[in-house]
Short mmCIF file of C-alpha atoms and ligand atoms in Angstrom, two decimals:
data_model
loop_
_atom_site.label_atom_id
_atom_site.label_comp_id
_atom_site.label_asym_id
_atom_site.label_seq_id
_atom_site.Cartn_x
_atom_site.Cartn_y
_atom_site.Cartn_z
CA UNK A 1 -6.28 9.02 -11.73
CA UNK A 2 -6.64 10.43 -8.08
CA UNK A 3 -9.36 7.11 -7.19
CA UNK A 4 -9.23 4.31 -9.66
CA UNK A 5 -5.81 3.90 -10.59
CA UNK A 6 -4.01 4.20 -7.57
CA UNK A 7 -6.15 1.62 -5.58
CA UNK A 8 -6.02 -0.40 -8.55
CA UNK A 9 -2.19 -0.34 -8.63
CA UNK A 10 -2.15 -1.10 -4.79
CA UNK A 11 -4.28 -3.74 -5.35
CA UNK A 12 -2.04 -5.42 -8.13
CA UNK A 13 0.63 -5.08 -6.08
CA UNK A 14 -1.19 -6.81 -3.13
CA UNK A 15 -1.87 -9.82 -5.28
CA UNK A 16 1.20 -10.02 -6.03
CA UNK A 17 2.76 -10.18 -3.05
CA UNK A 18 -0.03 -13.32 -1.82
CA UNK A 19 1.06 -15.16 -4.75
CA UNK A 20 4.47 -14.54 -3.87
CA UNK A 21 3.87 -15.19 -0.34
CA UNK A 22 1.63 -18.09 0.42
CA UNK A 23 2.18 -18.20 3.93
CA UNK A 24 0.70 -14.51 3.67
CA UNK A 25 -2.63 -15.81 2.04
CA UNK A 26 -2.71 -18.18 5.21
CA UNK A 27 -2.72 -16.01 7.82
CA UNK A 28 -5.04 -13.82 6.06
CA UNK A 29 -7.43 -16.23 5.39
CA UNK A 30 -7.71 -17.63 8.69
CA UNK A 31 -8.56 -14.33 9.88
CA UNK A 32 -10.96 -13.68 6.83
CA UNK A 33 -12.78 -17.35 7.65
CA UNK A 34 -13.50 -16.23 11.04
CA UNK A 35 -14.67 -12.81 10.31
CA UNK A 36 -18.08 -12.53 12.02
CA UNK A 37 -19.75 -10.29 9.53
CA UNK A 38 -18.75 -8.91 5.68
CA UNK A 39 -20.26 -5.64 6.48
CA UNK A 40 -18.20 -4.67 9.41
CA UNK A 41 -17.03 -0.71 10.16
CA UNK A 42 -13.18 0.17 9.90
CA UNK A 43 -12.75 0.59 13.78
CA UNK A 44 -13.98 -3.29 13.50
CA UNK A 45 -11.91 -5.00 10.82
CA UNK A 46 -9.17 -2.81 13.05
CA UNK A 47 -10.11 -5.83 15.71
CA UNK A 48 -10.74 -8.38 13.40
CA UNK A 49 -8.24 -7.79 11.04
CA UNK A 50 -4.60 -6.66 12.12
CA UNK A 51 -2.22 -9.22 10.05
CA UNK A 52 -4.64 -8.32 7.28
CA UNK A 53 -4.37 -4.41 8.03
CA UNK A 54 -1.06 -4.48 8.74
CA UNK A 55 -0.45 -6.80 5.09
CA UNK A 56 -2.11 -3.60 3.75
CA UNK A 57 0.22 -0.64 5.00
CA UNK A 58 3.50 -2.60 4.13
CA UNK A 59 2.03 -2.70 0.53
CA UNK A 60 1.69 0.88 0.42
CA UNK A 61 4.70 1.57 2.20
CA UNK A 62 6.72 -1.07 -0.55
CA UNK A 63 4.43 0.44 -3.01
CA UNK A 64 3.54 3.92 -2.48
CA UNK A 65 0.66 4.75 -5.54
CA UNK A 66 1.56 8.26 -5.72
CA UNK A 67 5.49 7.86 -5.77
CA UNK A 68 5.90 11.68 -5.63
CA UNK A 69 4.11 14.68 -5.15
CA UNK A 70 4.81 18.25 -4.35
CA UNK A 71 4.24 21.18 -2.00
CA UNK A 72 4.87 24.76 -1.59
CA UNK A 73 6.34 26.36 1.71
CA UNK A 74 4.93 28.73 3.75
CA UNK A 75 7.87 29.63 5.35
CA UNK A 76 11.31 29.69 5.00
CA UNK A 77 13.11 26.32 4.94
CA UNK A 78 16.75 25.53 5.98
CA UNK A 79 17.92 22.28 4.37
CA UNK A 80 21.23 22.06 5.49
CA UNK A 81 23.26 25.37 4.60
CA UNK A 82 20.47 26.51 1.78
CA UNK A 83 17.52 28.38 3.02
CA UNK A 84 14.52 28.68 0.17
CA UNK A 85 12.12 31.47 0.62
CA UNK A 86 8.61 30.78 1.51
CA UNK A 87 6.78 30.19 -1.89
CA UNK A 88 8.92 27.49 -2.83
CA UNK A 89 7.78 24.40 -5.03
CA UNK A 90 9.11 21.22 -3.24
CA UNK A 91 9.08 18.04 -4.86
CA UNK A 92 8.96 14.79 -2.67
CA UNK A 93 8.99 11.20 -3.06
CA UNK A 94 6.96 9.41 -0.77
CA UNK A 95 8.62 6.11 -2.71
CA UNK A 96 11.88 7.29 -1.22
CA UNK A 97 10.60 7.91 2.07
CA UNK A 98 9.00 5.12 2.61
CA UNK A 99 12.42 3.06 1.15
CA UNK A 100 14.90 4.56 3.79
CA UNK A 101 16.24 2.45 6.02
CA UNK A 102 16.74 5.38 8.74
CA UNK A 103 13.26 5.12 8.73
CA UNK A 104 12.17 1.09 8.07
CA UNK A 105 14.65 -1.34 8.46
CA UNK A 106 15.97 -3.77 5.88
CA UNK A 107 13.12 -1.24 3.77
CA UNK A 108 13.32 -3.60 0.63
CA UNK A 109 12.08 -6.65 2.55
CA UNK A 110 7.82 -6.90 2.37
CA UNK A 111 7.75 -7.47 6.15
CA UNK A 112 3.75 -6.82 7.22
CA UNK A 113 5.29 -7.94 10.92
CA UNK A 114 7.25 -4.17 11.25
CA UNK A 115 3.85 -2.82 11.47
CA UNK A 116 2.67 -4.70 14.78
CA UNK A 117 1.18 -3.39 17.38
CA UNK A 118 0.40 0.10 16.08
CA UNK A 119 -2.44 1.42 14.57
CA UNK A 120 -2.95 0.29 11.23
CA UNK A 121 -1.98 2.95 8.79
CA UNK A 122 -0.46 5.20 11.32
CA UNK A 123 0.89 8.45 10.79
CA UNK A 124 4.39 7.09 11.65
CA UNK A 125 6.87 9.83 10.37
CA UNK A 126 8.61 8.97 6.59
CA UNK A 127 5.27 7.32 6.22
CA UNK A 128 3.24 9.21 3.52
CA UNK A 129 1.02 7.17 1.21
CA UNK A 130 -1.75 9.57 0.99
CA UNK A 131 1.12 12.36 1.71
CA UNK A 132 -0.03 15.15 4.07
CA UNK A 133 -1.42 18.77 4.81
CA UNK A 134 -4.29 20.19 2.56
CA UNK A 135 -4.00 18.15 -0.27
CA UNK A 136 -3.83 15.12 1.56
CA UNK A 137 -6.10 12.30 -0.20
CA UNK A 138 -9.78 12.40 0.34
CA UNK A 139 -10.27 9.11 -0.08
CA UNK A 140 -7.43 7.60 1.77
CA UNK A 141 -10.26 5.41 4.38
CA UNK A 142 -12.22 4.69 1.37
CA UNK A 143 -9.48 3.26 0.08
CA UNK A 144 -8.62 0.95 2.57
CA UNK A 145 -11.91 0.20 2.56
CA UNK A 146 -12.01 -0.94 -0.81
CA UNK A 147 -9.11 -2.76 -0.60
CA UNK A 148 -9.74 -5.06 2.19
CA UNK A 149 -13.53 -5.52 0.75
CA UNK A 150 -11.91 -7.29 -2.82
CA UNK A 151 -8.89 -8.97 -0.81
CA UNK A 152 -11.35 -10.43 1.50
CA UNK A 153 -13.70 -11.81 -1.70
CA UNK A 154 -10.53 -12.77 -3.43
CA UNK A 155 -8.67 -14.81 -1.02
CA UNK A 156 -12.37 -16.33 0.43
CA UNK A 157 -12.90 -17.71 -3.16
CA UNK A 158 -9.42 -17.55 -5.20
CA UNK A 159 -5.80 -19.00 -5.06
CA UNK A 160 -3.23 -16.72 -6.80
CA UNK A 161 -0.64 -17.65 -8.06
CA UNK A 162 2.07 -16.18 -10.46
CA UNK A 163 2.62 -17.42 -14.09
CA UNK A 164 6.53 -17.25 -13.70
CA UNK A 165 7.68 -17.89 -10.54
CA UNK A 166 11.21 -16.12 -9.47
CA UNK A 167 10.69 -13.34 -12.15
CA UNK A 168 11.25 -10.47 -10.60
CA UNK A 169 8.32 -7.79 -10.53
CA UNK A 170 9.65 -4.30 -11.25
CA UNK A 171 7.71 -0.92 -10.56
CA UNK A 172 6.90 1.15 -13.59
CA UNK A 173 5.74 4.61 -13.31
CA UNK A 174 2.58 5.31 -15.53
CA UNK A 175 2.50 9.06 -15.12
CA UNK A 176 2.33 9.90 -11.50
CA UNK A 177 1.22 6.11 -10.44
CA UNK A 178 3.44 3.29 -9.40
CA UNK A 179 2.23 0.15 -10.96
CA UNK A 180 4.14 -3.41 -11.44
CA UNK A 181 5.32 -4.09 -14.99
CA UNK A 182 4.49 -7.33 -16.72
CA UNK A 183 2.56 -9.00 -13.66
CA UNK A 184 0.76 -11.94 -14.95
CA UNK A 185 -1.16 -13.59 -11.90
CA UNK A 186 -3.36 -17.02 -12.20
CA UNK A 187 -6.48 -17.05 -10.43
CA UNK A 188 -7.98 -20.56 -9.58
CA UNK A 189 -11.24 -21.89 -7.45
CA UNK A 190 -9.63 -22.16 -3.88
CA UNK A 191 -10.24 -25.72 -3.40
C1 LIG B 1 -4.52 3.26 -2.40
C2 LIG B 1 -5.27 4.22 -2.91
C3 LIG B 1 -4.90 5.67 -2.93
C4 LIG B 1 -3.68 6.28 -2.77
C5 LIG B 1 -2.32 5.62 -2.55
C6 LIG B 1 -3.90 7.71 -2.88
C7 LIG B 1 -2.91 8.68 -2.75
C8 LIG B 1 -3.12 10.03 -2.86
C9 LIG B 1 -2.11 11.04 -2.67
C10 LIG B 1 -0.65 10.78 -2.33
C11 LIG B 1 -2.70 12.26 -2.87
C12 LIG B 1 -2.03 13.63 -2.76
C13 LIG B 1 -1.54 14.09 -4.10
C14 LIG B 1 -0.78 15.38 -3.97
O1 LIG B 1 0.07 15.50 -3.12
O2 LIG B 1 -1.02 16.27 -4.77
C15 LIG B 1 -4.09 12.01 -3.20
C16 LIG B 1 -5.00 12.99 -3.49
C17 LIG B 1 -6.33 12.76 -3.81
N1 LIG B 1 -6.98 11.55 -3.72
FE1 LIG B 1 -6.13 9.77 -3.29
N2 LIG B 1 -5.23 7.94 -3.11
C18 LIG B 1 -5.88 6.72 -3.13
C19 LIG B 1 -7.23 6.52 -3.33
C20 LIG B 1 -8.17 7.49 -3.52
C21 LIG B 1 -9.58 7.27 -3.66
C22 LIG B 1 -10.26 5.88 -3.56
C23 LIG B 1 -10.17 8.48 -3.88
C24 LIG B 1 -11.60 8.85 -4.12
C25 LIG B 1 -12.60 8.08 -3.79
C26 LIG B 1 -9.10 9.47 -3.90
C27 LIG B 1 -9.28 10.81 -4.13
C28 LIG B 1 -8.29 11.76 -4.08
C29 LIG B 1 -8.49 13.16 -4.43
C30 LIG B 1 -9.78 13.80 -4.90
C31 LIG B 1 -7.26 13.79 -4.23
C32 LIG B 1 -6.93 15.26 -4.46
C33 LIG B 1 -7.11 16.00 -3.15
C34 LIG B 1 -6.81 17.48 -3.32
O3 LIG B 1 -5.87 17.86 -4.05
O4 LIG B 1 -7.51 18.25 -2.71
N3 LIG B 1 -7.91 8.84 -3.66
N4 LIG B 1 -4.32 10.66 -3.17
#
């Protein structure tokens, strides 16, 4: 659950969004086609990469994986009038975070442009894909890793497209993982 199926959801969700997007695929792929090297470090795709980085941390903002987790407090906590005792089991939704619009504007717009000019994947606060403290995901730079490693073979060798255009994709939770219901995606030789 904790490795496969969450970068596999993020993934899907990805693809979708190219073949929703084609202008996306362009301005990834003309940053793809000029990469200098396949085997670069993350600190380098950082440089050679940032509209395809930055395509990356709107999808897990839209699309968190892990759409809630929970921690306990080791002190006490005020929310608003209510104090809770240290000890106390807090459940949080990173989904819900990550959707409000104190924190990202217009949130339910895929906008990969909000996330110019920082650092890819920043800890920017409400912004919690691989959530925080000492559960935090391991693997969070593995995962980007791995993503960019299959976008980069899939949009150097495929065209995606969606089977029904206009239908829209809705998130369905499979246990603890976000993943897009009924997503059927083409995949053809990029000509
Ligand atoms: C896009 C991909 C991924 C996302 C969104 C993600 C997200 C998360 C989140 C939110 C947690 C914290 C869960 C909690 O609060 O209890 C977590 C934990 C964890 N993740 Fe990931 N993860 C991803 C990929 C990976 C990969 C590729 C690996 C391994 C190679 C991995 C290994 C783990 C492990 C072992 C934990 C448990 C850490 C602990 O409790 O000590 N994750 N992940």
């Amino acid at each position: 659950m904790a490795g496969t199926e969450t970068s596999a959801s993020t993934l899907s969700w990805a693809l979708y969004r190219l073949a929703a997007n084609p202008n996306l695929v362009d301005q990834i792929r003309s940053e793809v086609d000029a990469l200098p090297s396949d085997r670069l470090s993350i600190s380098a795709y950082r440089k050679e990469l940032p509209a395809t980085l930055n395509f990356v941390s709107e999808t897990l903002r839209m699309y968190p994986a892990i759409w809630m987790s929970s921690r306990t407090s080791v002190s006490t906590i005020m929310l608003g009038s209510n104090s809770f005792q240290a000890g106390t089991d807090f459940f949080f939704s990173s989904y819900q975070l990550q959707h409000d619009p104190r924190t990202f504007e217009s949130p339910e717009i895929f906008s990969p442009e909000r996330w110019s000019g920082q650092l890819p994947l920043s800890s920017r606060p409400g912004f919690t894909p691989f959530s925080g403290g000492g559960r935090k995901c391991i693997g969070d730079r593995f995962a980007v890793y791995e993503i960019l490693h299959v976008l980069i073979a899939i949009v150097r060798r495929w065209e995606v497209s969606l089977v029904s255009p206009g239908t829209a994709i809705k998130p369905r939770r499979l246990a603890a993982n976000l993943t897009p219901e009924r997503l059927f995606l083409r995949i053809d030789k990029r000509p």
